[in-house]
CSV table of C-alpha atoms in Angstrom, one decimal:
chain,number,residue,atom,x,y,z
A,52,UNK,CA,143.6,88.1,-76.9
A,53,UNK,CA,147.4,89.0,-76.6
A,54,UNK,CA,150.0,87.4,-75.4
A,55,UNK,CA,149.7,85.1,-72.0
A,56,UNK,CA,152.6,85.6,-69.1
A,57,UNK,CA,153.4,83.5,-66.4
A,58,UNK,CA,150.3,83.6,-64.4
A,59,UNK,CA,150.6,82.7,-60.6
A,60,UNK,CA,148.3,80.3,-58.4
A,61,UNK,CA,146.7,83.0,-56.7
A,62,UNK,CA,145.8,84.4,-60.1
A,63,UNK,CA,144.4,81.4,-60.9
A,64,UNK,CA,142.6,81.1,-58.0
A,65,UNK,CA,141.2,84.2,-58.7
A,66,UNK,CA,140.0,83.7,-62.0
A,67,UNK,CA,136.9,82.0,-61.4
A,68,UNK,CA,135.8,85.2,-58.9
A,69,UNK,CA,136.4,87.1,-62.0
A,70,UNK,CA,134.4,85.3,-64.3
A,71,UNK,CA,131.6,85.0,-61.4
A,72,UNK,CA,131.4,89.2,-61.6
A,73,UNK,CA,131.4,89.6,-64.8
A,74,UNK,CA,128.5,87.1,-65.4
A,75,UNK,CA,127.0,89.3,-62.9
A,76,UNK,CA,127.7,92.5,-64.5
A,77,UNK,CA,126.4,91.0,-67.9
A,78,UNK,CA,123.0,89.7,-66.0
A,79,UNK,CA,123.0,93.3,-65.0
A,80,UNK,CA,123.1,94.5,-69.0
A,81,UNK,CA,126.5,96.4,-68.0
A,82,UNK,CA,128.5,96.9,-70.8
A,83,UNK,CA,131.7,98.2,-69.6
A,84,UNK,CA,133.7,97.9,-66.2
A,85,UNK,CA,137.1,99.1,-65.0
A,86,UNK,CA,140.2,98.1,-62.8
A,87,UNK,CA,138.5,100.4,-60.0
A,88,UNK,CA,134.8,99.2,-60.2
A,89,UNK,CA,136.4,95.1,-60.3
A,90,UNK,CA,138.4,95.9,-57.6
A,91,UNK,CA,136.3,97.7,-55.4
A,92,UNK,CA,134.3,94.3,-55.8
A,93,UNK,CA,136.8,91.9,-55.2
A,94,UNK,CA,138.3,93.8,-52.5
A,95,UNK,CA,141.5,94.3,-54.5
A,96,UNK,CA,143.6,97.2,-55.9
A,97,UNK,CA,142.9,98.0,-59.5
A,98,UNK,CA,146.7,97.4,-60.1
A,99,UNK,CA,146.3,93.8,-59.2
A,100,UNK,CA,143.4,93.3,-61.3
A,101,UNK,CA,145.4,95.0,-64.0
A,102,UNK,CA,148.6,92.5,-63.2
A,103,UNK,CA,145.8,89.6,-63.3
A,104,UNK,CA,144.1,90.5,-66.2
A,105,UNK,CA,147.3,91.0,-68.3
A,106,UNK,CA,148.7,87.9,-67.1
A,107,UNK,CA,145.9,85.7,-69.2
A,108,UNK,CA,146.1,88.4,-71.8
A,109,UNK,CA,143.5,90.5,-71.0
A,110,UNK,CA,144.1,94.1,-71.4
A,111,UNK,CA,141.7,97.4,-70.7
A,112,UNK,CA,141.4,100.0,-73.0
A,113,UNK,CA,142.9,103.7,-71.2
A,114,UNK,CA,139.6,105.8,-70.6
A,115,UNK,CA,137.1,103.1,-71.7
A,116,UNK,CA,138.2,99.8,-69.2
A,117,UNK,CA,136.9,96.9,-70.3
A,118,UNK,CA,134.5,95.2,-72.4
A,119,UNK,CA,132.4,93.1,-69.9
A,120,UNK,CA,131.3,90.7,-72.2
A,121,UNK,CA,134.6,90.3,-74.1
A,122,UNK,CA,136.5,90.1,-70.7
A,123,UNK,CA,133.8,87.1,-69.8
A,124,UNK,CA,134.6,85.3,-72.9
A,125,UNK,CA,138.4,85.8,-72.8
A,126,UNK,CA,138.6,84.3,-69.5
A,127,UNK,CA,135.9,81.8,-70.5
A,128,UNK,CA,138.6,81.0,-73.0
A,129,UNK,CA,141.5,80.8,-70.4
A,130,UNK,CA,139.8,78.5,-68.6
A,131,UNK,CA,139.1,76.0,-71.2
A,132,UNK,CA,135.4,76.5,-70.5
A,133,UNK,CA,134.6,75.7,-73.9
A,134,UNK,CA,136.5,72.6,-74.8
A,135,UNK,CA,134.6,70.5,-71.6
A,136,UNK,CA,136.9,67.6,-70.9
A,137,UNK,CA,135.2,64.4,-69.7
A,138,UNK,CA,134.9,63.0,-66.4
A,139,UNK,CA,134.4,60.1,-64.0
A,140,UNK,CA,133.3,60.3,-60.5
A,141,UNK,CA,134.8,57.4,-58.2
A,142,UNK,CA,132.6,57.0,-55.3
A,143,UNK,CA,128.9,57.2,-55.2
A,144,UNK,CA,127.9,57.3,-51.7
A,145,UNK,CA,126.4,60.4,-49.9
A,146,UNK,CA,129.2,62.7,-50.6
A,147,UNK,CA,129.2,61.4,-54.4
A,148,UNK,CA,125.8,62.1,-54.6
A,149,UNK,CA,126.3,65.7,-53.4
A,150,UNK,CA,128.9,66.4,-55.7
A,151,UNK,CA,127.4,65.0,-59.2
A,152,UNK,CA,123.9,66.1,-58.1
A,153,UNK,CA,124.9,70.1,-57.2
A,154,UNK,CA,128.1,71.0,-59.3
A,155,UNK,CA,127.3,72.4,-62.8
A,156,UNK,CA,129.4,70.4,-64.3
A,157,UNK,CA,128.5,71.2,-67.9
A,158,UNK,CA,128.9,75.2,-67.1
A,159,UNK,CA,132.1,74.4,-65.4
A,160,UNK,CA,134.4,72.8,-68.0
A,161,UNK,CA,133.4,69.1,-67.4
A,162,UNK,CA,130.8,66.8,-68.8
A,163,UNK,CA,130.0,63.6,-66.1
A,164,UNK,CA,130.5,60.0,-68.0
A,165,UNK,CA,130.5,57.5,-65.4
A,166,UNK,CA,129.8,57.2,-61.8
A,167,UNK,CA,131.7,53.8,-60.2
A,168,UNK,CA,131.4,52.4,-56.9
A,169,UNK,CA,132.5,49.4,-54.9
A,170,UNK,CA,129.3,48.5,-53.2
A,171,UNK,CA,127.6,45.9,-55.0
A,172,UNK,CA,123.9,47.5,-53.5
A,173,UNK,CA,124.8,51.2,-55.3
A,174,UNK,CA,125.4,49.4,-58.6
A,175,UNK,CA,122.5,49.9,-61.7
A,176,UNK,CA,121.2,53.1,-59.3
A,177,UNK,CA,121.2,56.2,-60.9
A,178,UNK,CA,123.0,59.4,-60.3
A,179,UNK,CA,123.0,62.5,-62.0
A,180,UNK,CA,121.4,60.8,-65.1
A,181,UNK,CA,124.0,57.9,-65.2
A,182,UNK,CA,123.8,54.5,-64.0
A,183,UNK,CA,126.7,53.4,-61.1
A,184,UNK,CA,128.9,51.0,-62.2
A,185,UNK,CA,131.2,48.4,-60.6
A,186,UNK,CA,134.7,49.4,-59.7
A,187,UNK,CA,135.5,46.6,-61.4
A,188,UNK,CA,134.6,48.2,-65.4
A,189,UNK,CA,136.5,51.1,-64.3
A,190,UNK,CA,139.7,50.0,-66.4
A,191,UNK,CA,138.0,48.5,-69.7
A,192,UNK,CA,135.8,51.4,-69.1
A,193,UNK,CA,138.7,53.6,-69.0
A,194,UNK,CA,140.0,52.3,-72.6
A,195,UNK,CA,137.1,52.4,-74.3
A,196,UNK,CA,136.2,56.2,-72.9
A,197,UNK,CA,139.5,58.0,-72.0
A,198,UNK,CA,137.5,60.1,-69.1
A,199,UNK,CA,140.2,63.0,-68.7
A,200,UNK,CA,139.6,63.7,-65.5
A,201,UNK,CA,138.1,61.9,-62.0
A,202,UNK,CA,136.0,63.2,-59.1
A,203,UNK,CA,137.7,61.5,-56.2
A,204,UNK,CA,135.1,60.9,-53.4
A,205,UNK,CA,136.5,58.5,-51.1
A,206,UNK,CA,137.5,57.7,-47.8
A,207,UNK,CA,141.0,59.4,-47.5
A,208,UNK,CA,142.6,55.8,-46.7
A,209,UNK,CA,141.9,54.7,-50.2
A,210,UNK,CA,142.2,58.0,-52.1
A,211,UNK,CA,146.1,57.9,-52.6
A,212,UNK,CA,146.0,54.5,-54.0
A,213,UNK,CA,142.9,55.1,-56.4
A,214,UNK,CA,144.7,58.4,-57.6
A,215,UNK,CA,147.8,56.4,-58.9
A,216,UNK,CA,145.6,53.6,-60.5
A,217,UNK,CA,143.7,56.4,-62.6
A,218,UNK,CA,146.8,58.6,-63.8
A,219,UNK,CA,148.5,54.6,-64.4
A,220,UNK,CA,144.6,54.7,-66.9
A,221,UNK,CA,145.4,57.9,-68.4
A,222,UNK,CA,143.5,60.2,-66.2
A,223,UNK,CA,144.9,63.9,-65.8
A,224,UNK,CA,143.5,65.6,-63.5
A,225,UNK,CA,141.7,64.9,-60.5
A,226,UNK,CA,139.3,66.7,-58.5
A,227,UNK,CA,139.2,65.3,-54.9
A,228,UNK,CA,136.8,65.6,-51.9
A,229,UNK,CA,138.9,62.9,-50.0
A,230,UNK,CA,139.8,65.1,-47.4
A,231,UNK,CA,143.8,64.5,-47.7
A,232,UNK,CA,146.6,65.6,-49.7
A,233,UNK,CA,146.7,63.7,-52.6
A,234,UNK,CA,150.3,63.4,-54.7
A,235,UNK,CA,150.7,62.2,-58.4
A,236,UNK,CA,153.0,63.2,-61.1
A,237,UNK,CA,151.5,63.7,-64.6
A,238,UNK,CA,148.1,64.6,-63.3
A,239,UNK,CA,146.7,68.2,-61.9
A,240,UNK,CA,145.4,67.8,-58.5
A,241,UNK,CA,142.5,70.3,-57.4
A,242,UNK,CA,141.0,69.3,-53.5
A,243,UNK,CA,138.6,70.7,-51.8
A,244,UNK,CA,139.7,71.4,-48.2
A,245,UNK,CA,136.5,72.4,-46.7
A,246,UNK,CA,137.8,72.2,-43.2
A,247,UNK,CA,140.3,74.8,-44.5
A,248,UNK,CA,137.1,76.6,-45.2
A,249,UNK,CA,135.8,76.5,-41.5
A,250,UNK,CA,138.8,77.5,-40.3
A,251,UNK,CA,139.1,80.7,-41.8
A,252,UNK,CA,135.7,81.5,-40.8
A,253,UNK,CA,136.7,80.6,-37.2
A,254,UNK,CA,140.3,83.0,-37.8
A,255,UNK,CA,137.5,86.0,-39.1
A,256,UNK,CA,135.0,85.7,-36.2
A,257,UNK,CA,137.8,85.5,-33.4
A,258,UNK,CA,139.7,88.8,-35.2
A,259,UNK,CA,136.2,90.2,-36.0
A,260,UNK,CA,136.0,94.1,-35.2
B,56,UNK,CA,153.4,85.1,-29.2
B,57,UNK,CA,155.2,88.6,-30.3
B,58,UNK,CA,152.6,91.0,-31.7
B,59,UNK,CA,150.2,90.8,-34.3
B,60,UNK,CA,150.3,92.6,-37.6
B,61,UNK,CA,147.5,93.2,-40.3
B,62,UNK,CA,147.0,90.0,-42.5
B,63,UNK,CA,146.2,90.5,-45.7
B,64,UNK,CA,143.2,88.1,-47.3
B,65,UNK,CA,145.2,85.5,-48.7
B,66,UNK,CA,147.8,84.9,-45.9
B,67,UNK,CA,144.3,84.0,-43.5
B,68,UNK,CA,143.1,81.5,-46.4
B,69,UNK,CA,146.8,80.4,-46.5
B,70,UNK,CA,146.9,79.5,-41.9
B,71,UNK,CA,144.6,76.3,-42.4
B,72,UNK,CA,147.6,74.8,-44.9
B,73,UNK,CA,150.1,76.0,-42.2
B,74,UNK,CA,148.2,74.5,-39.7
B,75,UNK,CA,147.7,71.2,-41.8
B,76,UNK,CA,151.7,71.2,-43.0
B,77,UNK,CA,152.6,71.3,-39.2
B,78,UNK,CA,150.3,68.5,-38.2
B,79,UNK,CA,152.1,66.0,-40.6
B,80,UNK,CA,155.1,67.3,-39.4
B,81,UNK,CA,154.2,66.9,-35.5
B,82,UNK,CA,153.0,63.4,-36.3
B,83,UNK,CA,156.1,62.5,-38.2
B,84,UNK,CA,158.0,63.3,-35.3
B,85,UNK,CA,160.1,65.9,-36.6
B,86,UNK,CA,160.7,68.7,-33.9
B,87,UNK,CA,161.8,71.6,-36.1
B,88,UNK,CA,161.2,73.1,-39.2
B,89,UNK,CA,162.3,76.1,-41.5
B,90,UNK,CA,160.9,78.7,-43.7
B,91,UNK,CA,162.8,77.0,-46.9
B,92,UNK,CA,161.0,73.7,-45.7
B,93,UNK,CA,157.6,75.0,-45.4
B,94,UNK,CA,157.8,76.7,-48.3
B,95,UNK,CA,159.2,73.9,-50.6
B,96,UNK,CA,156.7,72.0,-49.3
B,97,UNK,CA,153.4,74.7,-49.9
B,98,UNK,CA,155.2,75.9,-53.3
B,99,UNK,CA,155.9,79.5,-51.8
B,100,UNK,CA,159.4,81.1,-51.5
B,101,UNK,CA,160.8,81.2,-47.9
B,102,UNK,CA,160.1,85.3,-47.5
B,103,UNK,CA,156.5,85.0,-48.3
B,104,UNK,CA,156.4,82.5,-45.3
B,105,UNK,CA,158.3,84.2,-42.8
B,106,UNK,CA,156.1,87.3,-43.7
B,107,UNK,CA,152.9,85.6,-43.6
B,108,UNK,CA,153.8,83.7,-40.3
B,109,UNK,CA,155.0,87.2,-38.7
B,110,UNK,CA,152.0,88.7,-39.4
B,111,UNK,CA,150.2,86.4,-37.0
B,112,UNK,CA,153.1,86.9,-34.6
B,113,UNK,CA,155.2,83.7,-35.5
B,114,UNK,CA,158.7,84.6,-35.5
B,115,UNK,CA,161.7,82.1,-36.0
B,116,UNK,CA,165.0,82.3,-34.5
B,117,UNK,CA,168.1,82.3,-36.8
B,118,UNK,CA,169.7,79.3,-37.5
B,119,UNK,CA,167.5,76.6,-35.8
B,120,UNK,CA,163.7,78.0,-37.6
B,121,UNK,CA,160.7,77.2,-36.4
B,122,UNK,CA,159.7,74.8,-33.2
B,123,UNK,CA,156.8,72.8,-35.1
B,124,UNK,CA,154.6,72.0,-31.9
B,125,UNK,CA,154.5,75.6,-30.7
B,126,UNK,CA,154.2,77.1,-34.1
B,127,UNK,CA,151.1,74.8,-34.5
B,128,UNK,CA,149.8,75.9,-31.5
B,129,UNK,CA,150.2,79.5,-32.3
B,130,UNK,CA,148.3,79.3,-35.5
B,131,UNK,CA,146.0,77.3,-33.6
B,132,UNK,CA,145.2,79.7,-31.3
B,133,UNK,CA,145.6,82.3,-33.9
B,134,UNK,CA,142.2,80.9,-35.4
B,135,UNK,CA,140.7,80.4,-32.3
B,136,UNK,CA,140.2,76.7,-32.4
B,137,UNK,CA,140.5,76.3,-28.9
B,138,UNK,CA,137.7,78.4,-28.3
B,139,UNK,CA,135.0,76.6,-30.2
B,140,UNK,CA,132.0,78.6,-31.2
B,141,UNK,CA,128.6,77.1,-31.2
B,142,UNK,CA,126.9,77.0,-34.8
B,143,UNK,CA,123.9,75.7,-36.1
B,144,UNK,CA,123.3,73.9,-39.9
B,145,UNK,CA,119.8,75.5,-42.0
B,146,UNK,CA,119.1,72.6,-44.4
B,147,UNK,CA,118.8,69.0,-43.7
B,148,UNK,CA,118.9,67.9,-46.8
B,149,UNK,CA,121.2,65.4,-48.9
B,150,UNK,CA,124.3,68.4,-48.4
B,151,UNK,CA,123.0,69.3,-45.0
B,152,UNK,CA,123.3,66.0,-44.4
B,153,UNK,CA,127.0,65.0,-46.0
B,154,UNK,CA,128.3,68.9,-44.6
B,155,UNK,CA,127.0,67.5,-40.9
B,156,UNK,CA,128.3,64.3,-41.1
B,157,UNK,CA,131.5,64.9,-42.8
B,158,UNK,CA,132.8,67.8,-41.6
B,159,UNK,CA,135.4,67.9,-38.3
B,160,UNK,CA,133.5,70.7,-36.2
B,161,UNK,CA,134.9,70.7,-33.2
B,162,UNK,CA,138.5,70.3,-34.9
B,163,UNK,CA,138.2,73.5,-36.9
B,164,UNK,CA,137.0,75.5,-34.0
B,165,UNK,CA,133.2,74.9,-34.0
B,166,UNK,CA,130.5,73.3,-32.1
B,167,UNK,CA,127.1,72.2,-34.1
B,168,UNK,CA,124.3,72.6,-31.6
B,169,UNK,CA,121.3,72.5,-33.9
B,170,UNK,CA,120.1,71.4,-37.3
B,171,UNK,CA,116.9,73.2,-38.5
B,172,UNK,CA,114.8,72.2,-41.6
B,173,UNK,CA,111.3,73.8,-43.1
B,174,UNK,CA,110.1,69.9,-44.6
B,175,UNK,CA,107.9,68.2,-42.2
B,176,UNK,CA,109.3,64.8,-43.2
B,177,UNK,CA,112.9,65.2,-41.5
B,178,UNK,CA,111.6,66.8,-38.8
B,179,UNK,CA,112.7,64.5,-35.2
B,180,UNK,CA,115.3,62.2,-37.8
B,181,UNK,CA,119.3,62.4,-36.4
B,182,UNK,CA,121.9,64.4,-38.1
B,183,UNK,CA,125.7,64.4,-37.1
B,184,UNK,CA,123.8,62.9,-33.4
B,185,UNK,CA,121.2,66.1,-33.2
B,186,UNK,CA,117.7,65.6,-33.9
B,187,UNK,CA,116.4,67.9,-36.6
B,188,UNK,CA,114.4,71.0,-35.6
B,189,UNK,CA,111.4,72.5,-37.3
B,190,UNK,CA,112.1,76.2,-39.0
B,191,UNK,CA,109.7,78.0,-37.0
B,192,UNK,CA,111.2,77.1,-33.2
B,193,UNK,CA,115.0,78.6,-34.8
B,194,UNK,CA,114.1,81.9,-33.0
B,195,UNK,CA,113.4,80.7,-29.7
B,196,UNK,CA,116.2,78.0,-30.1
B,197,UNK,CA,118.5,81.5,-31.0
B,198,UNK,CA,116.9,83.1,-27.8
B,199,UNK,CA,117.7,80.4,-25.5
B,200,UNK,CA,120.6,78.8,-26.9
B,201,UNK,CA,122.5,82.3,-28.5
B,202,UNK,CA,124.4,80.3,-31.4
B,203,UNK,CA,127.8,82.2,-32.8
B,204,UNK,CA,127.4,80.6,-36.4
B,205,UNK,CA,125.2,79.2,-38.9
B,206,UNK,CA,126.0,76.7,-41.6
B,207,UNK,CA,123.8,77.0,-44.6
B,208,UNK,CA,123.2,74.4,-46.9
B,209,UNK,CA,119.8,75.6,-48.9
B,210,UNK,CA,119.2,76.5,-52.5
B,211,UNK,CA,120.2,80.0,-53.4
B,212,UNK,CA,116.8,81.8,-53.9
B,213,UNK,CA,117.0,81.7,-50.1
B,214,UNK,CA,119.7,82.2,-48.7
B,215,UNK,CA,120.2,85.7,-48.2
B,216,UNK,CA,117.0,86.7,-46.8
B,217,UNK,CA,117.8,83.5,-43.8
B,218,UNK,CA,121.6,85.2,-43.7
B,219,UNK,CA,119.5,88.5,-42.9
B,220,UNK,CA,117.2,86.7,-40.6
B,221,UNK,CA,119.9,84.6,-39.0
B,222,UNK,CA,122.5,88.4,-38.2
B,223,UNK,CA,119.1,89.9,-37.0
B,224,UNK,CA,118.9,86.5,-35.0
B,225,UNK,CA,122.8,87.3,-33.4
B,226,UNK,CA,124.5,85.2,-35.9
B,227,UNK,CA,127.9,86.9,-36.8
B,228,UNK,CA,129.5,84.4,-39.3
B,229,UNK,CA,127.6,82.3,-41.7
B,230,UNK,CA,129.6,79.1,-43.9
B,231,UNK,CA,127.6,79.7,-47.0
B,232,UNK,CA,127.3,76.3,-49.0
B,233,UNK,CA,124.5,78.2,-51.2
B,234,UNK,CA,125.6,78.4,-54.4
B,235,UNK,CA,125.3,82.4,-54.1
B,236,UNK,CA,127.4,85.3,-52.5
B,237,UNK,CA,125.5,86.3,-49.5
B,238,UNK,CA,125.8,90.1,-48.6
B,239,UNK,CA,125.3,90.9,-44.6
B,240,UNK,CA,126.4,93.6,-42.3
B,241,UNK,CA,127.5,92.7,-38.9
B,242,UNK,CA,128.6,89.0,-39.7
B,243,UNK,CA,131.5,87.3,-41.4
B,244,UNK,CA,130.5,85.0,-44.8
B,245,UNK,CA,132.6,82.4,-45.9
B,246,UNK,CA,131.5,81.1,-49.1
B,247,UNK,CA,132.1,77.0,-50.3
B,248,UNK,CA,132.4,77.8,-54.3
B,249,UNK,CA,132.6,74.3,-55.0
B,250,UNK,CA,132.3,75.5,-59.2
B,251,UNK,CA,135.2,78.1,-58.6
B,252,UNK,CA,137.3,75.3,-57.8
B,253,UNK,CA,136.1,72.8,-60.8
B,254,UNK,CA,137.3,75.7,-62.8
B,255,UNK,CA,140.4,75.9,-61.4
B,256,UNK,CA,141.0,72.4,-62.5
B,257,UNK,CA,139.9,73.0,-66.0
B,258,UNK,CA,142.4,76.3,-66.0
B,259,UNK,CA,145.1,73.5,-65.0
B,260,UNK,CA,144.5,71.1,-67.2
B,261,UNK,CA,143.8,73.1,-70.4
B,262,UNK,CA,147.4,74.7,-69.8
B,263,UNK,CA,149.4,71.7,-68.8
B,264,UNK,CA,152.9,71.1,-69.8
């Protein structure tokens, strides 16, 4: 792997679409791909892909393209996909369930540690193979596990304040579900704005041709 | 609203943080904004917003920006929100159930007007206030009722074929929460990758300074 550049967010973004086709392509016992054949996919211009690629240090051969599997494992590689960081999910109730019982975690970069909740009739129930535990543990668990990361799913009047509290514990990054804009310093944010989602489907069908 | 230009992919995914970004604004009282603002504040330089915003026929006016009320009620109207489309949700289970419940329909331009599931054992419980609808009365309910949307929240071995049944149905868009891509003629998909954004995270935290 060469040299990384300055990769932007919307190659970042990005990445994971690539890493989704190549799997694809691999499933498919495809050995090599190019620029063209990724961006016909991706509905992108090979130079794009090209500009992507090179930005994690990924580079085609001229007259061969790529090596699937080698691209899948570079950008495997990029992504830390190997080195899974460990995680807590704060928040067990329906949407917590969702989220710890669908994500591949595991494939993803994460491995799940804990699961905490403040309801006193979610605690000792399982989730996702672990037990829920008070919010209460959360800080002597916290020093005793140093979770990198936490899967925010709360209400959004008590995601801000539960975001600060777990960067104050050491936490990194957050992944969060609470359905506002959450703002930390130290930690990588990541939400999932699936009314962001719906509104682009509603911008498509209204401009559909 | 001056004329509309072509919008390119991204600048469509980028409206609904617009739209969100003018919202605070609006209901922190401030009455005008700028392209340096909005872009300090969504981390993009002030020409990629006064492009993206012409595209959609939001122009500025030198020296006093944009007026935040109407330019939210451009983009607004842009997507189509204030025409909600009617949509139904395949899949009543435990992400059926959170998608129904947690999701702001009719905010982001959408009306749920039926929740279908195959398992006898849901069939007449409440989701979201609907009652939920055996698989087999989804054609007449089409027929009668002529839904715009479907959400669907089932496991990925079956999601294409109900995306093929659901177009043939009159369907033309589908929110995918399956896990898959879905391939359909005649109908917009818009995919929930919750994995693709877990990775993201993992790209972030794995090269954080």
């Amino acid at each position: 792997m060469a040299q990384k550049h300055e990769a932007s967010d919307s190659a970042v973004r990005r990445l994971p679409r690539y890493y989704r086709l190549l799997q694809e392509l691999e499933r498919n016992g495809q050995n090599h791909t190019s620029s063209r054949e990724l961006g016909k996919r991706l509905d992108m211009t090979p130079s794009q892909i090209r500009q992507d690629l090179s930005c994690f240090g990924c580079h085609g051969q001229q007259g061969c393209g790529y090596a699937v599997t080698e691209l899948r494992e570079n950008i495997e590689r990029v992504m830390g996909l190997e080195q899974p960081l460990s995680a807590i999910l704060i928040g067990a109730g329906s949407l917590g369930k969702v989220v710890s019982e669908n994500v591949h975690f595991e494939q993803r970069g994460f491995r799940l540690i804990g699961i905490f909740d403040i309801k006193p009739e979610l605690i000792g129930k399982t989730l996702a193979g672990l037990a829920i535990t008070p919010m209460h543990h959360l800080e002597s668990f916290c020093a005793a596990h140093h979770p990198a990361a936490a899967v925010l799913c709360l209400p959004k009047e008590s995601a801000q304040a539960e975001a600060e509290k777990l960067v104050a514990l050491g936490v990194r990054g957050i992944w969060n579900f609470s359905h506002c804009d959450i703002v930390v310093e130290q930690a990588e944010v990541v939400t999932v704005h699936l009314d962001d989602s719906l509104m682009t489907l509603s911008y498509k069908m209204h401009n559909q041709t």
